[in-house]
Short mmCIF file of C-alpha atoms in Angstrom, two decimals:
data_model
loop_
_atom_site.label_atom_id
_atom_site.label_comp_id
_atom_site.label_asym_id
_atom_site.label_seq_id
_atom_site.Cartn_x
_atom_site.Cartn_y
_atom_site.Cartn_z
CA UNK G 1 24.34 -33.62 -8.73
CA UNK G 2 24.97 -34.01 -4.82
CA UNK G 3 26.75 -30.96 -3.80
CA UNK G 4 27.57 -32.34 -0.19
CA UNK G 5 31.56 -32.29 -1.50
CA UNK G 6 31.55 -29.82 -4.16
CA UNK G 7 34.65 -28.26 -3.79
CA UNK G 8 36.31 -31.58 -2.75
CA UNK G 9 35.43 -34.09 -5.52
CA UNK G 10 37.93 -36.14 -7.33
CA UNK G 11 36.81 -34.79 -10.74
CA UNK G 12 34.10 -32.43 -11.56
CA UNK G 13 31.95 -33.06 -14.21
CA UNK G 14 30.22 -30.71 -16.00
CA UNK G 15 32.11 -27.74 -14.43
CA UNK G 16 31.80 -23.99 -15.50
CA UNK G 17 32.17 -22.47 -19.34
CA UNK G 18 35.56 -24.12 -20.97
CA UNK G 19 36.66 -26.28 -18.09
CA UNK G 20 38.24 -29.50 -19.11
CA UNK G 21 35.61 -32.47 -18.99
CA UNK G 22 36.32 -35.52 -16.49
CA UNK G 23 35.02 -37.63 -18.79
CA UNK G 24 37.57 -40.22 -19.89
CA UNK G 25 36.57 -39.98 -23.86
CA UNK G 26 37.53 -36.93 -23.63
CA UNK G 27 40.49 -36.62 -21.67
CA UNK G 28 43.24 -34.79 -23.02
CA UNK G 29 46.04 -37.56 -21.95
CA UNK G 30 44.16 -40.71 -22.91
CA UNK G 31 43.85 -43.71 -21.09
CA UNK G 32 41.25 -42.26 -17.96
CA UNK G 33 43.38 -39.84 -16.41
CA UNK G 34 41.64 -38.28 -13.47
CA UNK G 35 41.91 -34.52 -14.18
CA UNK G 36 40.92 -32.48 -10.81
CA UNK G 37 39.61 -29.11 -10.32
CA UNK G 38 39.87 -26.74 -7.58
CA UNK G 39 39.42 -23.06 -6.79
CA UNK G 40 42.98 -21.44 -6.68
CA UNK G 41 44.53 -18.58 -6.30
CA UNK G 42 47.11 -17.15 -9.36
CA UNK G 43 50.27 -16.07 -7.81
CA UNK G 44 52.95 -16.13 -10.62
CA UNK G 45 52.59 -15.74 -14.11
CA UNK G 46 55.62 -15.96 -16.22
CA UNK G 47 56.73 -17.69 -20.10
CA UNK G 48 58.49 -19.98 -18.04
CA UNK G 49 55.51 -21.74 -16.10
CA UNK G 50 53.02 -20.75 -12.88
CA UNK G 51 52.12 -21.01 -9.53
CA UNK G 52 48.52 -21.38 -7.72
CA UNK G 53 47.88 -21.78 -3.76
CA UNK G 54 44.87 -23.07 -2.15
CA UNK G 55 43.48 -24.51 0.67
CA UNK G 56 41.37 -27.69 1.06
CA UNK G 57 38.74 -26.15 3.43
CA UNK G 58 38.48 -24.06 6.11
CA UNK G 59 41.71 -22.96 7.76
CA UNK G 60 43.90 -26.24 6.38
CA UNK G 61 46.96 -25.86 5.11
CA UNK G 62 48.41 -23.59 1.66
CA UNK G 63 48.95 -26.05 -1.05
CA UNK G 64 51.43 -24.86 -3.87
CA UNK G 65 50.92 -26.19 -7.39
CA UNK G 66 53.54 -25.19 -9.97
CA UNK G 67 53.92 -25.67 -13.57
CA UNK G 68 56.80 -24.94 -16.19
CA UNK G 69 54.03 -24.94 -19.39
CA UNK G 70 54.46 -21.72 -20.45
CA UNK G 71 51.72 -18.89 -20.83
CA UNK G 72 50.77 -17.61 -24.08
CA UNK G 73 48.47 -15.61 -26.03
CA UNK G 74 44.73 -14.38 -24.48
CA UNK G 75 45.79 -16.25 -21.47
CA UNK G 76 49.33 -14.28 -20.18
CA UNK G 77 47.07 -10.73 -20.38
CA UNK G 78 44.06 -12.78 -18.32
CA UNK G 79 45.77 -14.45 -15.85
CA UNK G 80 47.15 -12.06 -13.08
CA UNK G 81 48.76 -12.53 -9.87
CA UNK G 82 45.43 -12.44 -6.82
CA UNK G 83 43.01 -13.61 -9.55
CA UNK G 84 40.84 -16.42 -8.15
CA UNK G 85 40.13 -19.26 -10.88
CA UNK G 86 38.79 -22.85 -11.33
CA UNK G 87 41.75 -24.70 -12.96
CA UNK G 88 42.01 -28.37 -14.28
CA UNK G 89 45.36 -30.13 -13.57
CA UNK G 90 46.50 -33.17 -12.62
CA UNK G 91 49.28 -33.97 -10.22
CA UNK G 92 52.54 -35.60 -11.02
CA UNK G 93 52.53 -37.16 -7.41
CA UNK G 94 48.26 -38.12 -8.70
CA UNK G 95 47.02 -36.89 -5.55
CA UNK G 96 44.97 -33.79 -5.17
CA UNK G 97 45.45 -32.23 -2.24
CA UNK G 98 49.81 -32.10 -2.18
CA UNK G 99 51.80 -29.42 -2.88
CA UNK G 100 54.04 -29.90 -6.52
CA UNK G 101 54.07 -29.72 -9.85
CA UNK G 102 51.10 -30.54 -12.33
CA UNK G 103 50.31 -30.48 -15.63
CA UNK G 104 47.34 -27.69 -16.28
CA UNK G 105 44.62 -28.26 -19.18
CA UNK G 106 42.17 -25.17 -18.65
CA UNK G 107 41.08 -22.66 -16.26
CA UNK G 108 38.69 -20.07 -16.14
CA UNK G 109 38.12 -16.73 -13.77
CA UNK G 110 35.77 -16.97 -10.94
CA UNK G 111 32.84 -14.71 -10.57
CA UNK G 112 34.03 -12.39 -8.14
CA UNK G 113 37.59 -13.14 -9.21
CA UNK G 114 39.29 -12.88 -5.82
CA UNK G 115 37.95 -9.38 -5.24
CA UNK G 116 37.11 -7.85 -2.36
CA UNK G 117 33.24 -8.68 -1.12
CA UNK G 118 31.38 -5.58 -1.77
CA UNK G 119 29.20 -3.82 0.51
CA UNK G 120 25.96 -2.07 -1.16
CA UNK G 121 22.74 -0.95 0.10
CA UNK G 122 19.83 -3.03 -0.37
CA UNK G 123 18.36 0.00 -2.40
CA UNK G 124 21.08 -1.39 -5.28
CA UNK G 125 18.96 -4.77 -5.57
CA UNK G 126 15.43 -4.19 -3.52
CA UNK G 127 14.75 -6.86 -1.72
CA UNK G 128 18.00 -8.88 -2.13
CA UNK G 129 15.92 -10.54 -5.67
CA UNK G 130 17.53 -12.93 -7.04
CA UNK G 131 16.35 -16.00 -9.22
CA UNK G 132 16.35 -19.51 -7.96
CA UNK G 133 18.91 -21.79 -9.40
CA UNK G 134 19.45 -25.56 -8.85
CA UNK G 135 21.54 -25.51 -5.86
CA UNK G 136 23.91 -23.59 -3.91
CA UNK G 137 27.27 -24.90 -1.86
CA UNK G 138 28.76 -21.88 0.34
CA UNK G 139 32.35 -22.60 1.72
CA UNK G 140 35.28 -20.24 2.96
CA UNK G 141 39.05 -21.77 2.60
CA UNK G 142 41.31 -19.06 4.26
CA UNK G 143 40.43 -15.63 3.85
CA UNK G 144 37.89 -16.27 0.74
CA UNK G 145 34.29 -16.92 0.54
CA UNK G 146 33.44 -19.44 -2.03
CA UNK G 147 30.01 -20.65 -3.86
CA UNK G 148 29.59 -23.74 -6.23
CA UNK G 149 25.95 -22.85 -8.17
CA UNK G 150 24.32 -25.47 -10.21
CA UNK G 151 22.06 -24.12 -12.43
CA UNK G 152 20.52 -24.57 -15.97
CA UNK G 153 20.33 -20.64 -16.61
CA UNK G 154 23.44 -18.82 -18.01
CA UNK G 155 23.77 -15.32 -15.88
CA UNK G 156 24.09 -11.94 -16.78
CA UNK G 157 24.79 -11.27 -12.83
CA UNK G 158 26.44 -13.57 -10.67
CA UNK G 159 28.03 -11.90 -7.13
CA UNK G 160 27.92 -12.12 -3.08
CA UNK G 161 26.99 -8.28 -1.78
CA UNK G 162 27.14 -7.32 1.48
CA UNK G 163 24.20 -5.40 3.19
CA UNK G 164 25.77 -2.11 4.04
CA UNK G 165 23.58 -1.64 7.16
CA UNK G 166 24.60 -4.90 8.93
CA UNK G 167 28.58 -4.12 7.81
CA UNK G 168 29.29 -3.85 11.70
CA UNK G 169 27.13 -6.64 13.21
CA UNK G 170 29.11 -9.03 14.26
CA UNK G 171 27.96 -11.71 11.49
CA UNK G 172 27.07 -9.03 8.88
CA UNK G 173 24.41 -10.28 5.79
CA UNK G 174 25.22 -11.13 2.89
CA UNK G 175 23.34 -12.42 -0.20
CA UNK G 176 23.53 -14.31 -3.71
CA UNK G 177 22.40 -12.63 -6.32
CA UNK G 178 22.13 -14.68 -9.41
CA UNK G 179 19.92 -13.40 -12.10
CA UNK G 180 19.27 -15.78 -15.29
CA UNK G 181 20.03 -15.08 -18.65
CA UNK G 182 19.42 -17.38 -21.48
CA UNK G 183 18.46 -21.42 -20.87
CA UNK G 184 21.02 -23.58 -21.10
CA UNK G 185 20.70 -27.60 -22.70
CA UNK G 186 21.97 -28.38 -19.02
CA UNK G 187 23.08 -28.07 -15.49
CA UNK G 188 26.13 -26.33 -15.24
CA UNK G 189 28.15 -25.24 -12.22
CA UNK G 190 29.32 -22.21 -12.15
CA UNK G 191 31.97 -20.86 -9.16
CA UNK G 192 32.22 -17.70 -7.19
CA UNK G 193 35.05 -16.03 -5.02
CA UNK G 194 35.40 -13.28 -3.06
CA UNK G 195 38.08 -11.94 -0.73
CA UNK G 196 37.36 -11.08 2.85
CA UNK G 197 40.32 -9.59 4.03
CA UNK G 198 38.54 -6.13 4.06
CA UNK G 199 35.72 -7.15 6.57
CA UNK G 200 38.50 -9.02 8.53
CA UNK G 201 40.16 -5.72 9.53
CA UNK G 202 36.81 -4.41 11.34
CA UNK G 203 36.89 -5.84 14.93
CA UNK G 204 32.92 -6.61 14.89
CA UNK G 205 33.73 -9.03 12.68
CA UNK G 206 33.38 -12.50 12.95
CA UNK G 207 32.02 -14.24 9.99
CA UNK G 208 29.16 -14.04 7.71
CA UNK G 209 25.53 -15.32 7.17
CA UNK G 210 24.97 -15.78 3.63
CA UNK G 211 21.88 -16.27 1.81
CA UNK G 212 20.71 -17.89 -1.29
CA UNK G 213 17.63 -19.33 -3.07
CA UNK G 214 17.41 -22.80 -4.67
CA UNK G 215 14.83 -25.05 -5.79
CA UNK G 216 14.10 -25.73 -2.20
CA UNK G 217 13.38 -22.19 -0.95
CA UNK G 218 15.34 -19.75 0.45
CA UNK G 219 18.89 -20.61 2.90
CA UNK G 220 21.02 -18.70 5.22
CA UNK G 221 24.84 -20.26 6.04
CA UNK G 222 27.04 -19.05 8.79
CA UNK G 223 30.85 -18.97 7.85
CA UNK G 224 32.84 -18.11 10.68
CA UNK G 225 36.18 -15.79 9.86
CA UNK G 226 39.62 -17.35 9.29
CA UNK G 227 41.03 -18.08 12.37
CA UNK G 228 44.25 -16.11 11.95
CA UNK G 229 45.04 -15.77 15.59
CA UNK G 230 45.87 -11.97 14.74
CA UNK G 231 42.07 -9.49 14.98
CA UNK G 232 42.45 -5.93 14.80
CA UNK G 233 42.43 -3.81 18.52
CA UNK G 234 39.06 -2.71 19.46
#
């Protein structure tokens, strides 16, 4: 799987625990409907339908999506207003990146969820260890800090952590830790999302360098902060 556009793909196969497939034999509508999926953020929750935002990439623009299906059972006590999820919809308009309405299929939480990033010390995980998966895609859209992980391991620990004694360096470090759990038949991608809003009110701050280990070795990304125009005083 080429992870070049991860988070930008039409349809993603394959995608984390009960997201809908893409595959057209098993689309829920019949007939090859293109069902997309994107990292969004839950921001109504009501019997009478939804609302998700999220951004493309980067600093682009809020999209809206709405929906008037109503939410019932397990999922109107899971899904709450912040939460970060992957969600499966298509667009009445059919194109992905507009606000409007949709119709949803399936979602499921983030690890991370939308919560803050936490900062630890690296005496909470010595050495930053953390298996190898597959690969790793790192990407901020607004204020959040985003990973797409293929891997062929379930995990019983998935999360970005900060290192506590870099917290006010201007690019503080921050690592992957992914630690396997029991094999799975295949590669699955899994998503992760953290807020950043936290670090952005220090006045060091200016982005993050995030590592991560793949079948290749072991990376480092830079991810600049939002650029808000508004930084706290000095």
């Amino acid at each position: 799987m080429n992870l070049k556009n991860i988070f930008l793909t039409t349809a993603v196969c394959a995608a984390a625990l009960s997201m809908a497939s893409c595959d057209s034999n098993n689309d829920p509508e019949g007939g090859g409907t293109v069902i997309y999926s994107n990292i969004v953020t839950v921001e109504s929750v009501e019997s009478t339908g939804a609302a998700f935002t999220f951004q493309k990439e980067n600093d682009s623009p809020l999209i809206t999506l709405t929906t008037t299906q109503s939410v019932s059972g397990d999922g109107a006590n899971l899904l709450k207003k912040g939460m970060r999820i992957v969600l499966s919809y298509t667009p009445v308009s059919g194109e992905q990146y507009k606000s409007g309405p949709i119709t949803a299929y399936q979602w499921v939480k983030t690890y991370g969820g939308g919560d803050q990033l936490p900062v630890v010390p690296e005496s909470s995980t010595p050495g930053w260890y953390t298996n190898a998966v597959q690969q790793v895609m790192i990407q901020r859209t607004g204020p959040y800090l985003n990973a797409g992980i293929v891997s062929n391991d379930n995990p019983n620990e998935c999360r970005i952590v900060v290192d506590e004694a870099t917290v006010n360096d201007e690019y503080p470090k921050a690592y992957l830790i992914y630690k396997s759990s029991t094999p799975l038949p295949t590669n699955y991608l899994f998503y992760v999302s953290y807020s950043m809003t936290d670090l952005m009110e220090r006045s060091t701050f200016q982005g993050l360098d995030v590592t991560y280990d793949d079948s290749y070795g072991r990376h480092t990304t830079r991810v600049d902060r939002p650029n808000t125009g508004l930084r706290p005083q000095s």
